[in-house]
Amino acid sequence: MNNPENKNDNKKKQKEQKKFWVSSIILIILIVILSVVTFLVYNNKDSEEENDLILPYTELIKDINNDTVEKIEMTTGSTTVKVKLKDEEEEKTAIVPSLQAFTEYMQTKVEEGSKIELIQKEPNVLLRIGDALFTLLPTLLLVALFIMLFKMQGLGDKGKVYDSEERDTNTTFDDVAGLDEEKEEMVEIVNFLKKPEEFYKMGAKVPRGVLLCGKPGTGKTLIAKAIAGEANVPFISMSGSEFIEMFAGLGASRVRKLFEKARKLAPCIVFIDEIDAIGARRTNASGAESENNQTLNQLLVEMDGFESDETIIVLAATNRPEMLDQALLRPGRFDRQIIINSPDQKGREEILKIHSKGKKIDEDIDFKDIAEDTAGFTGAELANILNEAAIIATTNKHKSINKDDIEEAIKKVTVGLEKHSRVISDKDKKLTAYHEAGHAVVSRYLETQNDIKEVSIIPRGVAGGYTMYKNNEDKYYISKTEMEEKLIALLGGRAAEKLVLDDISTGASNDLEVATNIARDMITVYGMSDTIGPISLKDSENPNQMILYGEKMQDAIGAEIKILIDTAYRNAQKLLIEHRDKLDAVANVLLQKEKITEKEFYEIFND
Ligand code: ADP
Ligand code: ZN
């Protein structure tokens, strides 16, 4: 499987630079647009005058006196007037020496009984804007130049752009739910930060670096901040991916600056997020990687150079501790590791409670129920769900957040937003209905598979439809039978398409990908294949690669995967043929109502 984190690192690295370029380009585009508009307006004005016939001033006076003029049009602020002669079709343009004098002259003419029609006009808006722009253009250019210079400077001064320092973080351990054991371990560090002398007197060695390992969103940053908050010391943070710079040597100097600052602020907490971005195993490679090495070396130097009376604790977070250079994990460096797991059910309930504070929530909502439905969710995802629920409740004008809002939020976070607007043909609808019904019906007859919570054929995110399962319990181990049955459930969609429509579609591609990955892991990671035996073929040095095998082994693995998938597909078909009436019943409800609830689904089976 691929590694989305790698991409993220790169993205962050480029983000600042991108921002700079985007704003410069926008500025340049703006200036160009302004110039073009001004040019066009002025050109327009010129060509208008050229095309018209010019009437010399003397002729104009003569014509007025001979009474051959029918109409004169004057524009405020302009000495150009338009003249319509009685015996000519086209209007002519004349330039008068002074508009005021001409106006006065014409007024006396009219008073004397002239029949000339006088029209006074306000200048064209476009022309006026053009005039204004033309006068403003140099100023605008100067301002733009200043902004660009300013930005360039910001880009050069990394320290200011990136590291953030928060003195009195208001975060405390009360804001961190679920991680009870982890918090207990941290109390020691808090005490050390508060009263370092006592520890020194006793001759105790306190860890200088603590590595927090866990998935994104499990609260690593949160707990680091809470330590600073509890000890009431400054919190300086930086992200590992930000260290990786295009310019050689910058990463290392940034590390130096970070620790210079920490020494000034000590006692304090230094938090390095995504440390794997700089702390990956050192290589002999050149270019970007040797830059990486320099940064890492500097970090090691800084951590070794702590004086005994400097009270600085470095906390680092990573999702891939196995990637880290062993030198980082040596005594005196990150010699303590704390694994932050995704919260268990009780933890999830507590996290939900913490994040429900300050939100209007229906009284009958039981966080225990929500916690049951959200096995595997991280703290960040749970916080996100409650926030989404609040948004949904507001949109629906509910008085407070109710059960439906929360269920909708869970779906939104897991499968994406419902897209009612997408037009689906009847044929596609039938295909999707049978596909999803296939997953659901097959799962119903599989002992180990979770109960169905909802099936829908309303497109959501990228999915054309979905089958939602209830998360019944937190599992730490999965049995072989369970994995095999999972394969059957995954292939239920494709099997139903084939059985009912005698055709198959692209709709199953994700199912097949997931199923194939599971089958491969069963064989190469969990040693569940009899032919290949209980061997782990995963390369612990390089988790993305397999080791230990040549072509023969590859062929054997391929054959085993095929057997697992084929068997699962056959079993899915068998189940569906046997329970065809149920499959039709579920698909029909879906075609009628687009959705089937847990209750409606199990009523079909008389459960
Ligand atoms: P990480 O650093 O592990 O990626 P964060 O600490 O940035 O995760 O977590 C993101 C957000 O998720 C936090 O700001 C908090 O709102 C929420 N969160 C995560 N874990 C917890 C937890 N155990 N208790 C309360 N909130 C949590
Ligand atoms: Zn499917």
XYZ file of C-alpha atoms and ligand atoms in Angstrom:
635
model
C 0.000 0.000 0.000
C 1.201 3.488 -0.642
C 2.267 6.021 1.876
C 0.185 9.191 1.988
C 2.363 10.749 4.676
C 5.282 11.083 2.290
C 3.232 13.255 0.028
C 2.096 15.365 2.959
C 5.644 16.152 3.970
C 6.485 17.343 0.528
C 3.371 19.410 0.325
C 4.108 21.282 3.527
C 7.629 21.916 2.399
C 6.453 23.570 -0.747
C 3.506 25.373 0.747
C 5.315 28.487 1.954
C 7.128 28.914 -1.304
C 4.011 28.313 -3.285
C 2.207 30.968 -1.266
C 4.902 33.463 -2.137
C 4.818 32.670 -5.812
C 1.060 32.661 -5.973
C 0.831 36.108 -4.428
C 3.561 37.479 -6.710
C 1.858 36.053 -9.749
C -1.494 37.468 -8.672
C 0.127 40.865 -8.263
C 1.722 40.729 -11.674
C -1.525 39.600 -13.274
C -3.363 42.468 -11.567
C -0.868 45.007 -12.859
C -1.083 43.603 -16.378
C -4.889 43.697 -16.276
C -4.822 47.279 -15.049
C -2.454 48.342 -17.796
C -4.462 46.586 -20.487
C -7.719 48.135 -19.281
C -6.180 51.586 -19.223
C -4.663 51.097 -22.628
C -7.907 49.865 -24.141
C -9.948 52.681 -22.684
C -7.573 55.301 -23.981
C -7.200 53.665 -27.340
C -10.934 53.461 -27.589
C -11.218 57.155 -26.870
C -8.655 58.012 -29.526
C -10.130 55.855 -32.219
C -13.560 57.341 -31.550
C -12.191 60.756 -32.296
C -10.308 59.615 -35.359
C -13.280 57.948 -36.929
C -15.462 60.964 -36.488
C -15.139 63.843 -38.776
C -13.388 66.785 -37.283
C -15.072 70.131 -37.496
C -12.674 73.090 -37.169
C -13.624 75.644 -34.505
C -14.007 78.461 -37.026
C -16.394 76.314 -39.086
C -18.371 75.569 -35.939
C -18.781 79.305 -35.150
C -19.764 79.971 -38.747
C -22.275 77.130 -38.740
C -23.777 78.395 -35.496
C -24.156 81.883 -36.908
C -25.581 80.537 -40.228
C -28.061 78.510 -38.179
C -27.093 75.236 -39.872
C -26.445 73.481 -36.546
C -29.173 71.240 -35.209
C -27.674 69.923 -31.948
C -24.527 70.297 -29.799
C -23.540 67.777 -27.204
C -21.103 68.858 -24.480
C -19.451 66.655 -21.876
C -18.557 68.036 -18.449
C -14.834 68.522 -18.127
C -14.071 67.939 -21.800
C -13.326 70.509 -24.502
C -14.475 68.046 -27.169
C -18.058 68.650 -28.298
C -20.236 66.741 -30.723
C -22.005 68.669 -33.390
C -24.959 67.544 -35.550
C -25.482 69.663 -38.612
C -28.931 70.020 -40.104
C -28.049 68.784 -43.584
C -25.594 66.038 -42.618
C -26.271 62.532 -41.352
C -23.122 62.028 -39.339
C -22.168 63.802 -36.152
C -18.946 65.771 -36.180
C -16.465 66.478 -33.454
C -15.116 69.883 -32.655
C -12.624 71.082 -30.114
C -13.415 74.316 -28.334
C -10.677 76.467 -26.739
C -12.553 76.761 -23.429
C -15.601 74.853 -22.431
C -16.780 77.573 -20.061
C -16.451 80.346 -22.600
C -18.160 78.228 -25.245
C -21.017 77.395 -22.871
C -21.514 81.075 -22.070
C -21.409 81.915 -25.769
C -24.043 79.283 -26.536
C -26.213 80.495 -23.676
C -26.354 84.002 -25.153
C -27.134 82.470 -28.559
C -30.081 80.569 -27.102
C -31.254 83.668 -25.250
C -31.118 85.522 -28.574
C -33.563 82.995 -29.971
C -31.346 80.331 -31.573
C -33.092 76.954 -32.029
C -29.920 74.894 -31.493
C -30.497 71.962 -29.187
C -27.918 71.973 -26.371
C -27.184 68.752 -24.548
C -25.028 68.584 -21.440
C -23.604 65.120 -20.656
C -21.725 63.579 -17.756
C -18.453 61.927 -18.818
C -18.438 58.191 -19.605
C -17.823 56.085 -16.485
C -15.332 53.872 -18.252
C -13.362 56.889 -19.349
C -13.362 58.271 -15.856
C -12.111 54.995 -14.401
C -9.463 54.942 -17.082
C -8.390 58.429 -16.145
C -8.196 57.519 -12.496
C -6.241 54.339 -13.203
C -3.819 56.176 -15.371
C -2.982 58.587 -12.604
C -2.904 55.833 -9.975
C -0.836 53.332 -11.953
C 2.616 54.467 -10.825
C 1.484 54.425 -7.199
C 0.018 50.949 -7.584
C 3.227 49.696 -9.147
C 5.251 51.091 -6.287
C 2.976 49.541 -3.668
C 3.172 46.177 -5.445
C 6.951 46.389 -5.513
C 7.067 47.119 -1.806
C 4.815 44.195 -0.985
C 6.983 41.871 -3.054
C 10.170 43.049 -1.387
C 8.556 42.605 1.994
C 7.493 39.054 1.151
C 10.952 38.128 -0.092
C 12.404 39.201 3.183
C 9.857 37.116 5.057
C 10.877 34.124 2.989
C 14.505 34.578 3.891
C 13.892 34.864 7.581
C 12.749 31.348 8.314
C 12.804 31.591 12.032
C 10.065 34.142 12.069
C 7.828 32.436 9.580
C 7.830 28.998 11.047
C 8.437 28.399 14.675
C 5.646 29.316 16.913
C 6.025 29.995 20.534
C 3.251 29.961 23.024
C 4.069 31.089 26.471
C 1.117 30.365 28.674
C -0.560 27.538 26.893
C -3.921 27.155 28.502
C -3.966 23.498 27.616
C -3.823 21.163 30.601
C -4.130 17.442 31.140
C -7.868 17.974 31.611
C -8.107 18.742 27.910
C -6.559 15.407 27.020
C -9.027 12.554 27.273
C -8.404 8.862 27.420
C -4.613 8.771 27.541
C -4.444 8.039 31.257
C -1.270 5.945 31.384
C 0.494 8.288 29.016
C -0.432 11.254 31.148
C 0.896 9.517 34.220
C 4.263 9.064 32.530
C 4.270 12.731 31.681
C 3.627 13.890 35.229
C 7.274 13.143 35.972
C 8.364 15.515 33.230
C 6.002 18.195 34.466
C 7.482 17.914 37.942
C 10.979 18.112 36.530
C 10.145 21.267 34.591
C 8.618 22.793 37.689
C 11.373 21.938 40.173
C 14.475 20.777 38.336
C 16.752 21.458 41.337
C 15.167 18.705 43.380
C 15.879 16.163 40.686
C 19.459 17.362 40.209
C 20.127 17.269 43.942
C 19.025 13.678 44.052
C 21.355 12.918 41.167
C 18.450 11.748 39.066
C 18.647 11.666 35.314
C 15.538 12.907 33.646
C 14.816 12.114 30.011
C 15.801 14.902 27.654
C 13.922 13.644 24.681
C 10.624 11.839 24.491
C 9.351 10.336 21.293
C 5.587 10.234 20.860
C 4.593 7.601 18.311
C 1.129 7.412 16.838
C -1.188 8.080 13.946
C -1.937 11.682 13.013
C -4.745 13.140 15.083
C -4.242 10.945 18.134
C -3.339 13.934 20.293
C 0.468 14.005 20.291
C 0.650 17.759 19.874
C -2.133 18.160 22.372
C -0.350 16.198 25.090
C 2.919 18.078 24.465
C 1.093 21.359 24.869
C -0.608 20.069 27.989
C 2.780 19.314 29.557
C 3.873 22.889 28.904
C 0.568 24.142 30.271
C 0.762 22.014 33.404
C 4.337 23.069 34.094
C 3.594 26.637 33.038
C 6.624 26.845 30.745
C 6.928 28.118 27.157
C 6.109 25.758 24.296
C 8.234 26.123 21.161
C 7.235 24.044 18.214
C 8.386 23.291 14.734
C 7.494 20.715 12.161
C 10.133 18.372 10.783
C 8.997 18.793 7.227
C 9.630 22.518 7.516
C 13.309 21.860 8.150
C 13.802 20.392 4.745
C 14.743 23.359 2.670
C 15.794 23.924 -0.875
C 18.862 25.860 0.171
C 21.673 23.816 1.586
C 22.567 24.425 5.191
C 19.331 26.175 6.060
C 17.874 23.182 7.834
C 20.852 22.881 10.137
C 20.925 26.580 10.913
C 17.247 26.495 11.680
C 17.814 23.743 14.207
C 20.567 25.838 15.771
C 18.280 28.864 15.983
C 15.487 26.806 17.481
C 17.695 25.607 20.291
C 19.275 29.031 20.809
C 15.811 30.289 21.483
C 15.010 27.348 23.734
C 18.118 28.084 25.842
C 16.964 31.642 26.315
C 13.500 30.542 27.365
C 14.494 27.534 29.484
C 12.846 25.868 31.287
C 10.730 25.090 28.270
C 9.355 22.462 25.937
C 10.586 22.056 22.379
C 8.130 20.145 20.215
C 9.222 18.736 16.860
C 6.324 17.406 14.835
C 6.931 14.887 12.029
C 10.466 14.225 13.155
C 10.770 11.401 10.606
C 11.125 14.092 7.936
C 14.590 14.947 9.277
C 15.318 11.939 11.413
C 15.050 9.286 8.734
C 18.018 6.959 8.528
C 21.132 8.664 7.320
C 22.337 7.596 3.933
C 25.408 8.237 1.862
C 23.329 9.848 -0.835
C 23.932 13.345 -2.085
C 21.694 16.329 -2.689
C 18.533 16.677 -0.686
C 19.402 13.688 1.420
C 22.776 14.951 2.519
C 21.060 18.190 3.436
C 18.811 16.016 5.529
C 21.847 14.456 7.167
C 23.215 17.876 8.090
C 19.961 18.819 9.726
C 19.843 15.574 11.643
C 23.488 15.910 12.718
C 22.790 19.389 14.009
C 19.829 18.091 16.008
C 22.031 15.412 17.561
C 24.706 17.972 18.394
C 22.169 20.246 20.050
C 20.682 17.473 22.130
C 24.082 16.237 23.281
C 25.140 19.761 24.137
C 22.584 20.427 26.840
C 24.273 21.750 29.929
C 23.269 20.003 33.095
C 21.486 23.072 34.384
C 19.496 23.661 31.234
C 15.986 22.444 31.660
C 14.811 21.791 28.159
C 12.655 18.831 27.261
C 12.416 17.897 23.615
C 9.254 16.124 22.583
C 9.052 14.725 19.077
C 6.160 13.150 17.248
C 6.183 10.575 14.494
C 3.938 8.056 12.873
C 6.856 5.977 11.643
C 9.284 5.296 14.471
C 10.821 2.415 12.504
C 12.091 4.945 9.956
C 14.140 6.917 12.459
C 17.916 6.911 12.527
C 19.105 4.740 15.379
C 21.388 7.556 16.586
C 18.315 9.535 17.561
C 17.187 6.841 19.947
C 20.424 6.561 21.926
C 20.588 7.419 25.635
C 20.519 11.151 26.251
C 18.548 11.714 23.100
C 15.063 10.325 22.446
C 15.582 7.464 24.811
C 12.001 7.306 25.945
C 9.238 6.318 23.610
C 5.553 6.604 24.307
C 3.092 4.995 21.964
C -0.124 6.918 21.536
C -2.800 4.571 20.261
C -6.136 5.450 18.752
C -8.540 5.798 21.689
C -10.559 2.823 22.899
C -14.290 3.023 23.479
C -14.026 4.649 26.894
C -11.434 7.069 25.560
C -13.650 7.987 22.637
C -16.545 8.656 24.976
C -14.376 10.989 27.058
C -13.007 12.776 24.007
C -16.555 13.325 22.740
C -17.517 14.728 26.130
C -14.604 17.151 26.149
C -15.377 18.404 22.663
C -19.110 18.692 23.346
C -18.387 21.420 25.861
C -19.646 24.735 24.581
C -21.906 23.021 22.043
C -25.703 22.773 22.308
C -26.412 19.065 22.377
C -29.749 17.243 22.767
C -30.232 15.747 26.203
C -31.072 12.281 24.934
C -27.741 11.885 23.191
C -25.628 9.172 24.754
C -21.946 9.558 23.997
C -21.508 5.902 24.815
C -23.566 4.994 21.743
C -21.526 7.269 19.514
C -18.324 5.850 20.961
C -19.563 2.362 20.083
C -20.141 3.386 16.479
C -16.750 4.995 15.998
C -14.180 2.269 16.642
C -10.826 3.214 15.137
C -11.525 6.940 15.033
C -8.806 9.282 16.298
C -9.372 12.173 18.671
C -9.067 14.633 15.816
C -11.726 12.781 13.829
C -14.077 12.713 16.814
C -13.591 16.435 17.390
C -14.273 16.932 13.702
C -17.487 14.898 13.878
C -18.913 17.071 16.646
C -17.978 20.201 14.761
C -19.580 18.911 11.558
C -22.676 17.948 13.558
C -22.911 21.498 14.874
C -22.680 22.839 11.329
C -25.324 20.395 10.091
C -27.644 21.282 12.993
C -27.259 24.982 12.229
C -27.955 24.450 8.533
C -31.074 22.430 9.355
C -32.176 25.104 11.845
C -32.360 22.638 14.724
C -32.521 24.019 18.256
C -29.651 21.808 19.287
C -27.504 19.032 17.879
C -29.577 15.841 17.669
C -28.875 12.203 16.926
C -29.490 12.545 13.186
C -27.062 15.446 12.946
C -24.356 13.351 14.570
C -25.056 10.319 12.376
C -24.925 12.517 9.294
C -21.650 14.008 10.522
C -20.142 10.552 11.020
C -21.081 9.633 7.467
C -19.770 12.914 6.147
C -16.426 12.378 7.853
C -16.156 8.730 6.774
C -17.650 8.548 3.271
C -18.023 12.183 2.212
C -20.995 14.376 1.528
C -24.261 13.163 -0.043
C -24.611 14.350 -3.595
C -28.309 14.518 -4.315
C -27.759 16.643 -7.371
C -25.891 14.030 -9.363
C -28.183 12.576 -11.992
C -28.119 8.798 -12.084
C -29.629 6.731 -14.845
C -32.092 3.961 -13.919
C -29.641 1.360 -15.121
C -26.858 2.707 -12.887
C -29.278 2.907 -10.019
C -30.231 -0.743 -10.404
C -26.586 -1.744 -10.629
C -25.658 0.205 -7.527
C -28.691 -1.097 -5.640
C -27.783 -4.722 -6.366
C -24.091 -4.096 -5.720
C -24.690 -2.640 -2.268
C -27.456 -5.140 -1.482
C -24.947 -7.842 -2.422
C -22.453 -6.623 0.207
C -25.165 -6.340 2.841
C -26.944 -9.657 2.237
C -23.703 -11.618 2.087
C -22.501 -10.002 5.315
C -25.760 -10.936 7.033
C -24.924 -14.640 6.552
C -21.321 -14.343 7.703
C -20.764 -15.085 11.359
C -17.802 -12.785 11.939
C -18.929 -9.760 9.970
C -20.319 -6.676 11.690
C -24.011 -5.862 11.639
C -25.375 -3.613 8.931
C -26.135 -0.072 10.017
C -27.301 1.465 6.791
C -27.187 0.821 3.066
C -27.589 3.650 0.592
C -27.386 4.265 -3.133
C -27.162 8.042 -2.783
C -23.729 8.998 -4.082
C -21.426 10.248 -1.377
C -17.966 11.613 -1.996
C -16.520 9.397 -4.713
C -18.629 6.367 -3.829
C -21.738 5.627 -5.878
C -23.346 4.046 -2.854
C -22.267 2.533 0.405
C -22.904 -0.162 2.941
C -22.256 0.967 6.477
C -21.456 -1.499 9.184
C -21.826 -1.107 12.898
C -18.542 -1.111 14.722
C -19.365 -3.641 17.352
C -16.196 -3.745 19.369
C -12.594 -2.707 19.447
C -10.502 -5.531 18.155
C -6.865 -6.125 18.724
C -6.614 -9.385 16.820
C -8.358 -10.563 13.716
C -8.700 -14.267 13.013
C -8.104 -15.990 9.698
C -11.786 -16.915 9.407
C -12.704 -13.309 9.925
C -10.362 -12.183 7.183
C -11.694 -14.803 4.801
C -15.242 -13.726 5.508
C -14.267 -10.113 5.047
C -13.118 -11.064 1.552
C -16.496 -12.677 0.862
C -18.307 -9.534 2.039
C -16.105 -7.329 -0.133
C -16.761 -9.458 -3.199
C -20.510 -9.618 -2.508
C -21.001 -6.444 -4.550
C -19.355 -7.757 -7.696
C -21.020 -11.175 -7.275
C -24.485 -9.597 -7.128
C -23.839 -7.547 -10.279
C -22.838 -10.677 -12.156
C -25.733 -12.760 -10.821
C -28.536 -10.286 -11.482
C -27.412 -8.256 -14.461
C -25.060 -10.853 -15.944
C -22.548 -8.053 -16.359
C -19.893 -6.510 -14.154
C -18.941 -2.875 -13.647
C -16.090 -0.660 -12.571
C -17.993 0.096 -9.359
C -16.205 -2.731 -7.581
C -12.661 -1.481 -8.174
C -12.168 -0.240 -4.635
C -13.604 -3.467 -3.197
C -11.168 -5.462 -5.279
C -8.223 -3.318 -4.227
C -9.052 -3.687 -0.553
C -9.693 -7.419 -0.925
C -6.424 -8.008 -2.746
C -4.483 -6.085 -0.110
C -6.076 -8.121 2.652
C -5.315 -11.363 0.817
C -1.688 -10.350 0.289
C -1.261 -9.387 3.930
C -2.791 -12.699 4.997
C -0.076 -14.516 3.087
C 2.977 -12.278 3.389
C 2.501 -10.587 6.759
C 0.390 -12.907 8.888
C 1.691 -16.206 7.519
C -1.808 -17.595 7.038
C -1.091 -19.561 3.885
C -0.417 -23.289 4.271
C 1.706 -23.513 1.126
C 3.955 -20.602 2.020
C 3.898 -21.133 5.742
C 4.200 -18.884 8.760
C 6.788 -16.535 7.323
C 6.750 -12.763 7.445
C 7.895 -11.398 4.143
C 7.720 -7.812 5.253
C 11.004 -5.943 5.233
C 11.301 -4.293 8.620
C 14.041 -2.003 7.338
C 11.886 -0.809 4.510
C 8.212 -1.390 5.188
C 7.209 -0.690 1.622
C 9.193 -3.565 0.236
C 9.071 -7.310 0.458
C 12.201 -9.297 0.986
C 13.381 -12.814 0.951
C 11.969 -14.002 -2.276
C 12.775 -14.544 -5.893
C 10.519 -15.256 -8.807
C 9.391 -18.609 -7.488
C 8.150 -17.073 -4.276
C 6.469 -14.258 -6.174
C 4.601 -16.770 -8.305
C 3.588 -18.727 -5.232
C 2.274 -15.579 -3.546
C 0.361 -14.610 -6.680
C -1.187 -18.064 -6.903
C -2.175 -17.992 -3.233
C -3.774 -14.564 -3.559
C -5.748 -15.828 -6.514
C -6.967 -18.865 -4.603
C -8.106 -16.719 -1.652
C -9.979 -14.255 -3.868
C -11.511 -16.902 -6.142
C -12.765 -18.879 -3.186
C -14.252 -15.770 -1.622
C -15.961 -14.821 -4.887
C -17.446 -18.306 -5.264
C -18.696 -18.260 -1.692
C -20.286 -14.859 -2.206
C -22.062 -16.105 -5.322
C -23.242 -19.222 -3.536
C -24.721 -17.198 -0.683
C -26.489 -14.851 -3.083
C -27.966 -17.646 -5.207
C -29.192 -19.329 -2.071
C -30.768 -16.112 -0.739
C -31.785 -14.515 -3.990
C -35.196 -13.533 -2.558
C -33.518 -11.475 0.161
C -31.155 -9.860 -2.333
C -34.119 -8.800 -4.499
C -36.028 -7.560 -1.466
C -33.159 -5.375 -0.217
C -32.396 -4.055 -3.715
C -36.072 -3.165 -4.223
C -36.229 -1.162 -1.020
C -33.068 0.651 -2.138
C -34.540 1.411 -5.545
C -37.664 2.810 -3.935
C -36.203 4.717 -1.016
C -32.486 5.007 -1.901
C -31.655 4.067 1.673
C -32.382 1.200 3.991
C -31.978 1.448 7.731
C -30.708 -1.183 10.110
C -34.263 -1.910 11.284
C -35.750 -2.208 7.790
C -32.861 -4.378 6.696
C -33.196 -6.923 9.488
C -36.995 -6.989 9.121
C -36.477 -8.483 5.669
C -34.677 -11.376 7.348
C -37.225 -11.564 10.181
C -34.340 -11.043 12.601
P -1.354 14.770 16.436
O -0.374 15.749 16.922
O -1.225 13.424 17.055
O -1.486 14.676 14.947
P -3.186 16.608 17.589
O -2.677 16.695 18.957
O -2.813 17.716 16.661
O -2.794 15.238 16.920
O -4.775 16.440 17.642
C -5.647 17.208 16.865
C -6.884 17.563 17.645
O -7.660 16.399 17.938
C -6.592 18.159 18.994
O -6.383 19.531 18.902
C -7.848 17.831 19.768
O -8.864 18.760 19.488
C -8.256 16.500 19.203
N -7.775 15.388 20.035
C -6.919 14.426 19.658
N -6.707 13.548 20.670
C -7.427 13.990 21.719
C -7.613 13.524 23.063
N -7.012 12.421 23.525
N -8.420 14.225 23.871
C -9.034 15.341 23.424
N -8.906 15.822 22.182
C -8.119 15.159 21.322
Zn -18.687 -2.309 -3.215
